[in-house]
């Protein structure tokens, strides 16, 4: 850090014209405004876009395509229930207007503030609903819909080297049904990356990793994949990323701001010890792949990808029960998933696997849990690896929904699904107790970009 750069976080406090206390906190990766006893509070990215808010007991998260998800808890005699819903455009606009109204009040008082605070407020007050709507259009001209990411990558910088899913036929999955699979040429990818960098601008500081999208970009054969990764070593991209702290070390978050939806930690703290090769300069790379395609690359190929910054690969395993995998039209078998994990681990790659509690309903419940636990326990998963347990949610209009009726599999109740989650978790036997993998919940409805 040069002597001219501020030591983050920079804090500043003022009073609004109507006598309310107003705190501004500027961090490298976010700007926070907090009124009164920290509610309402607002988080903006370093470019000034509203990222999240906490107002009247509700959390709000805005997506880059300018939608807003509201989340809150309701208490009754049975306990606390988490709720969420997407706001209408009008409702989202009212949260946006409130946030930028508070920012304007802060800017009006900012005569003698530290330079970092003045610059942050300048960045924030350039925005309003109209500009965020124009920004949405720009976002949509750069990206096709970003269907899903693993939870540890919700704050990744998504770069779409491919579009859609090469398989696109699992009966339960509707993420990419309207997006034909396509591999970008290096020139197309270069132009996409340039567009992404220009779009994020200073807000890149909020992003601590790169997610190579879409669903399974790593199916791309090495001959075509390496030139795409070479794009990330070029000019502007390299200049930006090589000076950045990577997700392998703790970001400078400072004390957590009392903002209920403050910038979440983009990496799981204890996973930061997973080390990249010493000569790596890139932000760490992450990606999905289906198990079936892992074996199309050799251990040496995976080692080469690791040397180019690929830190962890996420596999949608779903189940260890082969008849269920076939019924779901998943590519590959339980044995393929095990081989895939062994190959990746042999290459020194971290792995995360996703299993779906409740998929296959009553018809498959017993063998699904049994074989899933058995498969997970056969995997050489250790520290830096992740097991995600996702509660299955049937997508309306999916092939799964039609098959479930036709074959009478019988949906499980939410309580049954939670029991499956508990059964899977309690059946896990850690491969190496000195460095266990992390087991986490994966709620696909929490994802937004
Ligand atoms: S491989 Fe993954 S992304 Fe593709 S259809 Fe199956 S679940 Fe969906």
CSV table of C-alpha atoms and ligand atoms in Angstrom, one decimal:
chain,number,residue,atom,x,y,z
A,1,UNK,CA,0.0,0.0,0.0
A,2,UNK,CA,1.4,3.4,-0.9
A,3,UNK,CA,1.3,6.3,1.6
A,4,UNK,CA,-1.4,7.9,-0.6
A,5,UNK,CA,-3.7,5.0,-0.4
A,6,UNK,CA,-6.3,5.1,2.4
A,7,UNK,CA,-6.1,2.4,5.1
A,8,UNK,CA,-9.4,0.7,4.8
A,9,UNK,CA,-11.9,0.8,6.4
A,10,UNK,CA,-12.4,4.5,6.4
A,11,UNK,CA,-15.2,5.6,8.7
A,12,UNK,CA,-17.1,8.9,8.9
A,13,UNK,CA,-20.1,10.0,10.9
A,14,UNK,CA,-22.5,12.9,10.5
A,15,UNK,CA,-26.0,13.9,11.3
A,16,UNK,CA,-28.8,14.2,8.7
A,17,UNK,CA,-30.8,17.5,8.4
A,18,UNK,CA,-33.6,15.8,10.5
A,19,UNK,CA,-31.2,14.9,13.3
A,20,UNK,CA,-30.5,11.2,12.6
A,21,UNK,CA,-27.0,9.8,13.0
A,22,UNK,CA,-25.5,8.6,9.7
A,23,UNK,CA,-22.4,6.4,9.5
A,24,UNK,CA,-20.4,5.9,6.3
A,25,UNK,CA,-17.9,3.1,6.1
A,26,UNK,CA,-15.7,2.7,3.0
A,27,UNK,CA,-14.0,-0.6,2.5
A,28,UNK,CA,-11.9,-1.7,-0.4
A,29,UNK,CA,-14.7,-4.0,-1.6
A,30,UNK,CA,-17.9,-2.1,-0.5
A,31,UNK,CA,-19.4,1.1,0.8
A,32,UNK,CA,-21.8,1.0,3.7
A,33,UNK,CA,-24.3,3.6,4.9
A,34,UNK,CA,-25.9,3.1,8.3
A,35,UNK,CA,-28.7,5.3,9.7
A,36,UNK,CA,-29.6,5.6,13.4
A,37,UNK,CA,-28.9,2.3,15.2
A,38,UNK,CA,-27.7,0.8,12.0
A,39,UNK,CA,-31.2,0.3,10.5
A,40,UNK,CA,-31.8,1.0,7.8
A,41,UNK,CA,-28.4,0.2,6.3
A,42,UNK,CA,-27.2,-0.1,2.8
A,43,UNK,CA,-24.3,-1.8,1.0
A,44,UNK,CA,-23.1,-0.5,-2.3
A,45,UNK,CA,-20.4,-1.9,-4.5
A,46,UNK,CA,-17.3,0.3,-5.1
A,47,UNK,CA,-18.8,1.6,-8.4
A,48,UNK,CA,-21.8,2.8,-6.4
A,49,UNK,CA,-24.4,0.2,-7.4
A,50,UNK,CA,-26.8,-0.8,-4.6
A,51,UNK,CA,-25.8,-4.3,-3.5
A,52,UNK,CA,-28.0,-4.9,-0.4
A,53,UNK,CA,-30.1,-3.3,2.2
A,54,UNK,CA,-31.5,-3.9,5.6
A,55,UNK,CA,-34.8,-2.0,6.2
A,56,UNK,CA,-37.4,-2.6,8.9
A,57,UNK,CA,-36.2,-6.1,9.7
A,58,UNK,CA,-35.9,-7.2,6.1
A,59,UNK,CA,-32.9,-8.0,4.1
A,60,UNK,CA,-32.8,-7.0,0.4
A,61,UNK,CA,-30.3,-8.2,-2.2
A,62,UNK,CA,-30.2,-6.6,-5.6
A,63,UNK,CA,-29.0,-8.5,-8.7
A,64,UNK,CA,-26.9,-7.1,-11.5
A,65,UNK,CA,-30.0,-7.3,-13.7
A,66,UNK,CA,-31.7,-5.1,-11.3
A,67,UNK,CA,-34.1,-7.5,-9.6
A,68,UNK,CA,-34.5,-7.5,-5.8
A,69,UNK,CA,-34.9,-10.4,-3.4
A,70,UNK,CA,-36.4,-9.8,0.0
A,71,UNK,CA,-35.6,-12.1,2.9
A,72,UNK,CA,-36.9,-12.1,6.4
A,73,UNK,CA,-37.7,-14.4,9.4
A,74,UNK,CA,-41.2,-15.0,10.8
A,75,UNK,CA,-41.6,-16.2,14.4
A,76,UNK,CA,-44.5,-18.2,15.7
A,77,UNK,CA,-45.0,-20.8,18.4
A,78,UNK,CA,-43.2,-23.4,16.4
A,79,UNK,CA,-40.1,-21.2,16.0
A,80,UNK,CA,-38.6,-19.1,13.3
A,81,UNK,CA,-39.3,-19.6,9.6
A,82,UNK,CA,-37.2,-18.0,6.9
A,83,UNK,CA,-39.1,-16.3,4.1
A,84,UNK,CA,-38.2,-14.7,0.9
A,85,UNK,CA,-39.8,-13.3,-2.2
A,86,UNK,CA,-38.8,-11.4,-5.3
A,87,UNK,CA,-40.0,-7.8,-5.2
A,88,UNK,CA,-42.1,-6.2,-8.0
A,89,UNK,CA,-40.3,-3.5,-10.0
A,90,UNK,CA,-42.2,-0.9,-8.1
A,91,UNK,CA,-41.2,-2.3,-4.7
A,92,UNK,CA,-37.6,-2.7,-5.8
A,93,UNK,CA,-37.6,0.9,-6.9
A,94,UNK,CA,-38.8,2.1,-3.5
A,95,UNK,CA,-35.8,0.4,-1.8
A,96,UNK,CA,-33.4,1.8,-4.4
A,97,UNK,CA,-34.9,5.3,-4.0
A,98,UNK,CA,-34.6,5.0,-0.2
A,99,UNK,CA,-30.9,3.9,-0.5
A,100,UNK,CA,-29.9,6.7,-2.9
A,101,UNK,CA,-31.9,9.2,-0.9
A,102,UNK,CA,-29.8,8.4,2.2
A,103,UNK,CA,-26.7,8.6,0.1
A,104,UNK,CA,-27.7,12.1,-1.1
A,105,UNK,CA,-28.2,13.2,2.5
A,106,UNK,CA,-24.7,11.9,3.4
A,107,UNK,CA,-23.2,13.7,0.3
A,108,UNK,CA,-24.8,17.0,1.3
A,109,UNK,CA,-23.0,16.8,4.7
A,110,UNK,CA,-19.7,15.7,3.3
A,111,UNK,CA,-17.8,19.0,3.2
A,112,UNK,CA,-14.7,18.1,5.2
A,113,UNK,CA,-14.8,14.3,4.9
A,114,UNK,CA,-11.8,12.1,4.3
A,115,UNK,CA,-11.1,11.9,0.5
A,116,UNK,CA,-12.0,8.2,0.4
A,117,UNK,CA,-15.5,9.0,1.8
A,118,UNK,CA,-16.0,11.9,-0.7
A,119,UNK,CA,-15.0,9.6,-3.6
A,120,UNK,CA,-17.2,6.8,-2.3
A,121,UNK,CA,-20.2,9.2,-2.0
A,122,UNK,CA,-19.5,10.6,-5.4
A,123,UNK,CA,-19.6,7.1,-6.9
A,124,UNK,CA,-22.8,6.2,-5.1
A,125,UNK,CA,-24.7,9.4,-5.8
A,126,UNK,CA,-24.2,9.0,-9.6
A,127,UNK,CA,-26.8,6.2,-9.5
A,128,UNK,CA,-30.5,6.1,-9.3
A,129,UNK,CA,-33.2,3.7,-10.5
A,130,UNK,CA,-33.1,5.0,-14.1
A,131,UNK,CA,-29.4,4.4,-14.3
A,132,UNK,CA,-29.7,1.0,-12.7
A,133,UNK,CA,-32.2,0.1,-15.4
A,134,UNK,CA,-29.9,1.2,-18.1
A,135,UNK,CA,-27.1,-0.8,-16.3
A,136,UNK,CA,-29.4,-3.9,-16.4
A,137,UNK,CA,-29.6,-3.6,-20.2
A,138,UNK,CA,-25.8,-3.3,-20.4
A,139,UNK,CA,-25.4,-6.4,-18.2
A,140,UNK,CA,-27.8,-8.3,-20.4
A,141,UNK,CA,-25.8,-7.4,-23.5
A,142,UNK,CA,-22.7,-8.9,-21.9
A,143,UNK,CA,-24.1,-12.0,-20.2
A,144,UNK,CA,-26.6,-14.7,-21.0
A,145,UNK,CA,-28.6,-15.5,-17.8
A,146,UNK,CA,-26.2,-16.8,-15.1
A,147,UNK,CA,-28.2,-19.9,-14.0
A,148,UNK,CA,-26.5,-21.0,-10.8
A,149,UNK,CA,-23.2,-21.0,-8.9
A,150,UNK,CA,-22.1,-23.0,-5.9
A,151,UNK,CA,-22.6,-21.0,-2.7
A,152,UNK,CA,-18.9,-20.5,-2.1
A,153,UNK,CA,-18.8,-18.6,-5.4
A,154,UNK,CA,-21.8,-16.2,-5.0
A,155,UNK,CA,-19.3,-13.3,-5.1
A,156,UNK,CA,-17.2,-14.6,-8.0
A,157,UNK,CA,-16.6,-12.7,-11.2
A,158,UNK,CA,-18.5,-14.9,-13.7
A,159,UNK,CA,-16.8,-15.2,-17.1
A,160,UNK,CA,-18.8,-17.2,-19.6
A,161,UNK,CA,-16.4,-19.2,-21.7
A,162,UNK,CA,-19.3,-21.4,-22.8
A,163,UNK,CA,-23.1,-20.9,-22.8
A,164,UNK,CA,-25.6,-23.4,-21.5
A,165,UNK,CA,-24.9,-27.0,-20.6
A,166,UNK,CA,-23.5,-29.6,-23.0
A,167,UNK,CA,-25.8,-32.3,-21.5
A,168,UNK,CA,-28.9,-30.2,-20.8
A,169,UNK,CA,-31.1,-33.2,-20.3
A,170,UNK,CA,-31.2,-34.0,-16.5
A,171,UNK,CA,-34.9,-34.2,-15.9
A,172,UNK,CA,-34.9,-32.0,-12.8
A,173,UNK,CA,-32.9,-29.1,-14.2
A,174,UNK,CA,-34.3,-26.1,-16.0
A,175,UNK,CA,-31.3,-23.8,-15.6
A,176,UNK,CA,-30.2,-23.8,-19.2
A,177,UNK,CA,-33.1,-25.3,-21.0
A,178,UNK,CA,-33.4,-22.3,-23.4
A,179,UNK,CA,-29.7,-21.8,-23.9
A,180,UNK,CA,-28.1,-24.0,-26.6
A,181,UNK,CA,-24.6,-25.2,-25.6
A,182,UNK,CA,-21.9,-23.3,-27.3
A,183,UNK,CA,-18.1,-22.8,-26.8
A,184,UNK,CA,-16.8,-19.3,-27.4
A,185,UNK,CA,-13.9,-18.7,-29.7
A,186,UNK,CA,-10.9,-17.0,-28.0
A,187,UNK,CA,-11.9,-13.8,-29.8
A,188,UNK,CA,-15.5,-13.9,-28.5
A,189,UNK,CA,-14.3,-14.7,-25.0
A,190,UNK,CA,-11.8,-11.9,-25.2
A,191,UNK,CA,-14.5,-9.5,-26.1
A,192,UNK,CA,-16.8,-10.9,-23.4
A,193,UNK,CA,-14.0,-10.5,-20.8
A,194,UNK,CA,-13.4,-6.9,-21.9
A,195,UNK,CA,-17.1,-6.2,-21.6
A,196,UNK,CA,-17.2,-7.7,-18.1
A,197,UNK,CA,-14.2,-5.7,-17.0
A,198,UNK,CA,-15.7,-2.4,-18.3
A,199,UNK,CA,-19.0,-3.2,-16.7
A,200,UNK,CA,-17.7,-3.9,-13.3
A,201,UNK,CA,-15.0,-1.2,-13.2
A,202,UNK,CA,-14.0,-0.5,-9.6
A,203,UNK,CA,-16.7,-3.0,-8.5
A,204,UNK,CA,-14.2,-5.7,-9.4
A,205,UNK,CA,-12.8,-5.2,-5.9
A,206,UNK,CA,-15.9,-7.0,-4.6
A,207,UNK,CA,-15.0,-10.1,-6.6
A,208,UNK,CA,-12.4,-12.5,-5.1
A,209,UNK,CA,-12.5,-15.3,-7.6
A,210,UNK,CA,-13.4,-16.1,-11.2
A,211,UNK,CA,-16.1,-18.6,-12.0
A,212,UNK,CA,-15.7,-20.1,-15.4
A,213,UNK,CA,-19.2,-20.5,-16.6
A,214,UNK,CA,-21.7,-21.8,-17.7
A,215,UNK,CA,-22.8,-25.2,-16.4
A,216,UNK,CA,-19.8,-27.2,-17.4
A,217,UNK,CA,-17.2,-25.1,-19.2
A,218,UNK,CA,-14.5,-27.6,-18.3
A,219,UNK,CA,-16.0,-30.2,-20.7
A,220,UNK,CA,-14.2,-28.1,-23.4
A,221,UNK,CA,-11.3,-30.2,-24.7
A,222,UNK,CA,-7.9,-29.0,-23.6
A,223,UNK,CA,-7.0,-27.9,-27.2
A,224,UNK,CA,-9.8,-25.4,-27.1
A,225,UNK,CA,-9.8,-24.7,-23.3
A,226,UNK,CA,-6.2,-23.6,-23.0
A,227,UNK,CA,-6.5,-20.7,-25.5
A,228,UNK,CA,-9.6,-19.5,-23.6
A,229,UNK,CA,-7.6,-19.5,-20.4
A,230,UNK,CA,-4.8,-17.8,-22.1
A,231,UNK,CA,-7.2,-14.8,-22.6
A,232,UNK,CA,-7.0,-14.4,-18.8
A,233,UNK,CA,-3.3,-13.8,-19.0
A,234,UNK,CA,-3.6,-11.0,-21.4
A,235,UNK,CA,-3.2,-7.2,-21.1
A,236,UNK,CA,-5.9,-5.5,-19.2
A,237,UNK,CA,-7.2,-8.6,-17.4
A,238,UNK,CA,-3.8,-9.6,-16.2
A,239,UNK,CA,-3.0,-6.0,-15.0
A,240,UNK,CA,-6.2,-6.0,-12.9
A,241,UNK,CA,-6.0,-9.5,-11.5
A,242,UNK,CA,-2.3,-9.8,-10.8
A,243,UNK,CA,-2.4,-6.9,-8.4
A,244,UNK,CA,-5.3,-8.3,-6.5
A,245,UNK,CA,-5.4,-10.2,-3.3
A,246,UNK,CA,-6.7,-13.7,-4.1
A,247,UNK,CA,-9.4,-15.7,-2.4
A,248,UNK,CA,-6.6,-17.7,-0.7
A,249,UNK,CA,-6.1,-15.0,1.9
A,250,UNK,CA,-8.4,-13.2,4.1
A,251,UNK,CA,-10.0,-10.1,2.4
A,252,UNK,CA,-9.6,-6.9,4.3
A,253,UNK,CA,-13.2,-6.7,5.6
A,254,UNK,CA,-12.3,-4.9,8.8
A,255,UNK,CA,-14.8,-5.3,11.7
A,256,UNK,CA,-18.1,-6.6,10.3
A,257,UNK,CA,-20.5,-3.7,9.8
A,258,UNK,CA,-23.8,-4.1,11.6
A,259,UNK,CA,-25.6,-4.5,8.3
A,260,UNK,CA,-27.7,-7.6,8.2
A,261,UNK,CA,-27.0,-8.3,4.6
A,262,UNK,CA,-23.5,-6.9,4.6
A,263,UNK,CA,-21.1,-8.1,2.1
A,264,UNK,CA,-20.9,-11.8,2.7
A,265,UNK,CA,-17.6,-13.5,3.0
A,266,UNK,CA,-16.9,-14.8,-0.5
A,267,UNK,CA,-14.8,-17.7,0.6
A,268,UNK,CA,-15.3,-20.0,3.5
A,269,UNK,CA,-12.6,-18.9,6.0
A,270,UNK,CA,-11.0,-22.3,6.6
A,271,UNK,CA,-10.9,-23.0,2.9
A,272,UNK,CA,-8.5,-20.1,2.4
A,273,UNK,CA,-5.6,-22.4,3.3
A,274,UNK,CA,-6.0,-24.3,0.1
A,275,UNK,CA,-3.0,-23.0,-1.7
A,276,UNK,CA,-2.4,-22.1,-5.3
A,277,UNK,CA,0.9,-22.8,-7.0
A,278,UNK,CA,3.4,-20.2,-5.9
A,279,UNK,CA,3.8,-18.7,-9.4
A,280,UNK,CA,0.0,-18.2,-9.8
A,281,UNK,CA,-1.0,-14.6,-10.3
A,282,UNK,CA,-4.7,-15.0,-11.2
A,283,UNK,CA,-7.7,-14.7,-9.0
A,284,UNK,CA,-8.4,-18.4,-8.3
A,285,UNK,CA,-10.6,-20.1,-10.8
A,286,UNK,CA,-13.6,-22.2,-10.1
A,287,UNK,CA,-16.0,-24.1,-12.3
A,288,UNK,CA,-18.6,-26.9,-12.6
A,289,UNK,CA,-18.2,-30.1,-14.4
A,290,UNK,CA,-20.4,-33.2,-14.7
A,291,UNK,CA,-18.6,-36.3,-13.4
A,292,UNK,CA,-18.9,-38.1,-16.7
A,293,UNK,CA,-16.6,-35.6,-18.4
A,294,UNK,CA,-13.8,-35.5,-15.8
A,295,UNK,CA,-12.3,-38.7,-17.2
A,296,UNK,CA,-12.0,-37.2,-20.6
A,297,UNK,CA,-9.1,-35.3,-19.2
A,298,UNK,CA,-6.0,-37.0,-17.8
A,299,UNK,CA,-4.5,-36.3,-14.4
A,300,UNK,CA,-1.8,-34.3,-16.2
A,301,UNK,CA,-4.4,-32.2,-17.9
A,302,UNK,CA,-6.0,-31.4,-14.5
A,303,UNK,CA,-2.6,-30.6,-13.0
A,304,UNK,CA,-2.1,-28.2,-15.9
A,305,UNK,CA,-5.4,-26.6,-15.2
A,306,UNK,CA,-4.5,-26.3,-11.5
A,307,UNK,CA,-1.3,-24.6,-12.4
A,308,UNK,CA,-3.3,-22.1,-14.4
A,309,UNK,CA,-5.3,-21.2,-11.3
A,310,UNK,CA,-8.2,-23.7,-11.2
A,311,UNK,CA,-8.7,-24.2,-7.5
A,312,UNK,CA,-11.8,-26.2,-7.1
A,313,UNK,CA,-14.2,-28.1,-9.3
A,314,UNK,CA,-17.8,-28.6,-8.4
A,315,UNK,CA,-19.6,-31.8,-9.5
A,316,UNK,CA,-23.4,-32.2,-9.4
A,317,UNK,CA,-23.4,-35.7,-8.1
A,318,UNK,CA,-27.1,-35.6,-6.9
A,319,UNK,CA,-27.2,-39.3,-5.7
A,320,UNK,CA,-25.1,-42.4,-5.4
A,321,UNK,CA,-27.9,-44.6,-6.4
A,322,UNK,CA,-27.5,-45.7,-10.1
A,323,UNK,CA,-31.2,-46.5,-10.8
A,324,UNK,CA,-32.1,-43.0,-9.6
A,325,UNK,CA,-29.3,-41.3,-11.6
A,326,UNK,CA,-30.6,-43.1,-14.7
A,327,UNK,CA,-34.2,-42.1,-13.9
A,328,UNK,CA,-33.0,-38.5,-13.6
A,329,UNK,CA,-31.1,-38.8,-16.9
A,330,UNK,CA,-27.9,-37.7,-15.2
A,331,UNK,CA,-24.8,-38.4,-17.4
A,332,UNK,CA,-22.6,-41.1,-15.8
A,333,UNK,CA,-22.9,-43.5,-12.8
A,334,UNK,CA,-21.9,-43.5,-9.2
A,335,UNK,CA,-18.7,-45.2,-10.2
A,336,UNK,CA,-18.0,-42.4,-12.7
A,337,UNK,CA,-18.4,-39.8,-9.9
A,338,UNK,CA,-16.0,-41.7,-7.7
A,339,UNK,CA,-13.5,-42.0,-10.5
A,340,UNK,CA,-13.9,-38.3,-11.2
A,341,UNK,CA,-13.2,-37.3,-7.7
A,342,UNK,CA,-10.2,-39.6,-7.5
A,343,UNK,CA,-8.8,-38.2,-10.7
A,344,UNK,CA,-9.2,-34.6,-9.5
A,345,UNK,CA,-7.7,-35.4,-6.1
A,346,UNK,CA,-4.8,-37.1,-7.8
A,347,UNK,CA,-4.2,-33.9,-9.7
A,348,UNK,CA,-4.1,-31.9,-6.4
A,349,UNK,CA,-7.4,-30.2,-7.2
A,350,UNK,CA,-10.0,-29.3,-4.5
A,351,UNK,CA,-13.5,-30.7,-5.2
A,352,UNK,CA,-17.0,-30.0,-4.1
A,353,UNK,CA,-19.8,-32.4,-4.7
A,354,UNK,CA,-23.5,-31.6,-4.5
A,355,UNK,CA,-26.1,-34.1,-3.4
A,356,UNK,CA,-29.9,-33.6,-3.5
A,357,UNK,CA,-31.9,-34.7,-0.5
A,358,UNK,CA,-35.4,-35.7,-1.4
A,359,UNK,CA,-34.8,-36.2,-5.1
A,360,UNK,CA,-36.6,-39.3,-6.4
A,361,UNK,CA,-39.3,-38.9,-3.8
A,362,UNK,CA,-40.7,-41.8,-1.8
A,363,UNK,CA,-39.9,-44.4,-4.5
A,364,UNK,CA,-36.2,-44.0,-4.2
A,365,UNK,CA,-35.8,-42.6,-0.6
A,366,UNK,CA,-34.2,-45.5,1.2
A,367,UNK,CA,-31.6,-46.6,-1.5
A,368,UNK,CA,-30.9,-43.0,-2.4
A,369,UNK,CA,-29.8,-42.1,1.1
A,370,UNK,CA,-27.9,-45.4,1.6
A,371,UNK,CA,-26.0,-45.3,-1.7
A,372,UNK,CA,-25.3,-41.5,-1.5
A,373,UNK,CA,-23.8,-41.9,1.9
A,374,UNK,CA,-21.7,-44.9,0.7
A,375,UNK,CA,-20.5,-43.0,-2.3
A,376,UNK,CA,-19.5,-39.9,-0.3
A,377,UNK,CA,-17.7,-42.1,2.2
A,378,UNK,CA,-15.7,-43.7,-0.5
A,379,UNK,CA,-14.4,-40.4,-1.8
A,380,UNK,CA,-11.0,-39.1,-0.7
A,381,UNK,CA,-12.4,-35.7,0.4
A,382,UNK,CA,-10.4,-33.6,2.8
A,383,UNK,CA,-9.8,-30.1,3.9
A,384,UNK,CA,-10.5,-27.6,1.1
A,385,UNK,CA,-13.2,-29.9,-0.3
A,386,UNK,CA,-16.9,-29.4,0.2
A,387,UNK,CA,-20.0,-31.5,0.4
A,388,UNK,CA,-23.2,-29.6,-0.4
A,389,UNK,CA,-26.5,-31.1,0.7
A,390,UNK,CA,-29.3,-29.4,-1.2
A,391,UNK,CA,-33.0,-29.9,-0.4
A,392,UNK,CA,-34.6,-30.9,-3.7
A,393,UNK,CA,-37.1,-28.5,-5.1
A,394,UNK,CA,-39.2,-29.7,-8.0
A,395,UNK,CA,-39.2,-27.2,-10.8
A,396,UNK,CA,-42.7,-26.6,-12.3
A,397,UNK,CA,-42.8,-27.6,-15.9
A,398,UNK,CA,-39.7,-29.8,-15.7
A,399,UNK,CA,-39.5,-33.3,-17.1
A,400,UNK,CA,-39.0,-34.4,-13.6
A,401,UNK,CA,-42.4,-33.1,-12.6
A,402,UNK,CA,-44.1,-35.0,-15.5
A,403,UNK,CA,-42.1,-38.2,-14.8
A,404,UNK,CA,-42.9,-38.0,-11.1
A,405,UNK,CA,-46.6,-38.1,-12.0
A,406,UNK,CA,-46.2,-40.8,-14.7
A,407,UNK,CA,-44.1,-43.1,-12.6
A,408,UNK,CA,-45.9,-42.3,-9.3
A,409,UNK,CA,-42.7,-41.6,-7.3
A,410,UNK,CA,-44.6,-39.6,-4.7
A,411,UNK,CA,-43.1,-36.4,-3.4
A,412,UNK,CA,-41.6,-36.2,0.0
A,413,UNK,CA,-42.8,-33.6,2.5
A,414,UNK,CA,-40.4,-30.8,3.6
A,415,UNK,CA,-40.0,-32.6,6.9
A,416,UNK,CA,-39.2,-35.9,5.1
A,417,UNK,CA,-36.6,-34.0,3.0
A,418,UNK,CA,-35.0,-32.5,6.1
A,419,UNK,CA,-34.9,-36.0,7.6
A,420,UNK,CA,-33.0,-37.1,4.5
A,421,UNK,CA,-30.6,-34.2,4.9
A,422,UNK,CA,-30.0,-35.3,8.5
A,423,UNK,CA,-29.6,-39.0,7.5
A,424,UNK,CA,-27.0,-38.1,4.9
A,425,UNK,CA,-25.1,-35.9,7.2
A,426,UNK,CA,-25.1,-38.3,10.1
A,427,UNK,CA,-24.0,-41.2,7.8
A,428,UNK,CA,-20.9,-39.4,6.7
A,429,UNK,CA,-17.6,-40.9,7.9
A,430,UNK,CA,-14.7,-38.5,7.4
A,431,UNK,CA,-12.0,-39.9,5.2
A,432,UNK,CA,-9.2,-38.1,7.1
A,433,UNK,CA,-10.4,-36.8,10.5
A,434,UNK,CA,-7.4,-34.5,10.8
A,435,UNK,CA,-8.6,-32.4,7.8
A,436,UNK,CA,-12.3,-33.0,7.2
A,437,UNK,CA,-14.2,-31.6,4.2
A,438,UNK,CA,-16.8,-29.0,5.0
A,439,UNK,CA,-20.4,-30.1,4.8
A,440,UNK,CA,-22.8,-27.2,3.9
A,441,UNK,CA,-26.4,-26.6,3.0
A,442,UNK,CA,-27.1,-25.5,-0.5
A,443,UNK,CA,-30.3,-23.6,-1.1
A,444,UNK,CA,-30.5,-22.9,-4.8
A,445,UNK,CA,-33.2,-20.2,-4.2
A,446,UNK,CA,-30.5,-18.2,-2.4
A,447,UNK,CA,-28.5,-17.8,-5.5
A,448,UNK,CA,-28.4,-14.4,-7.3
A,449,UNK,CA,-25.7,-12.7,-9.3
B,1,LIG,S1,-25.5,-31.6,-16.2
B,1,LIG,FE1,-26.0,-30.0,-14.6
B,1,LIG,S2,-26.6,-28.1,-15.7
B,1,LIG,FE2,-26.6,-29.8,-17.2
B,1,LIG,S3,-28.7,-30.5,-17.2
B,1,LIG,FE3,-27.7,-31.8,-15.7
B,1,LIG,S4,-27.9,-30.7,-13.7
B,1,LIG,FE4,-28.4,-29.2,-15.4
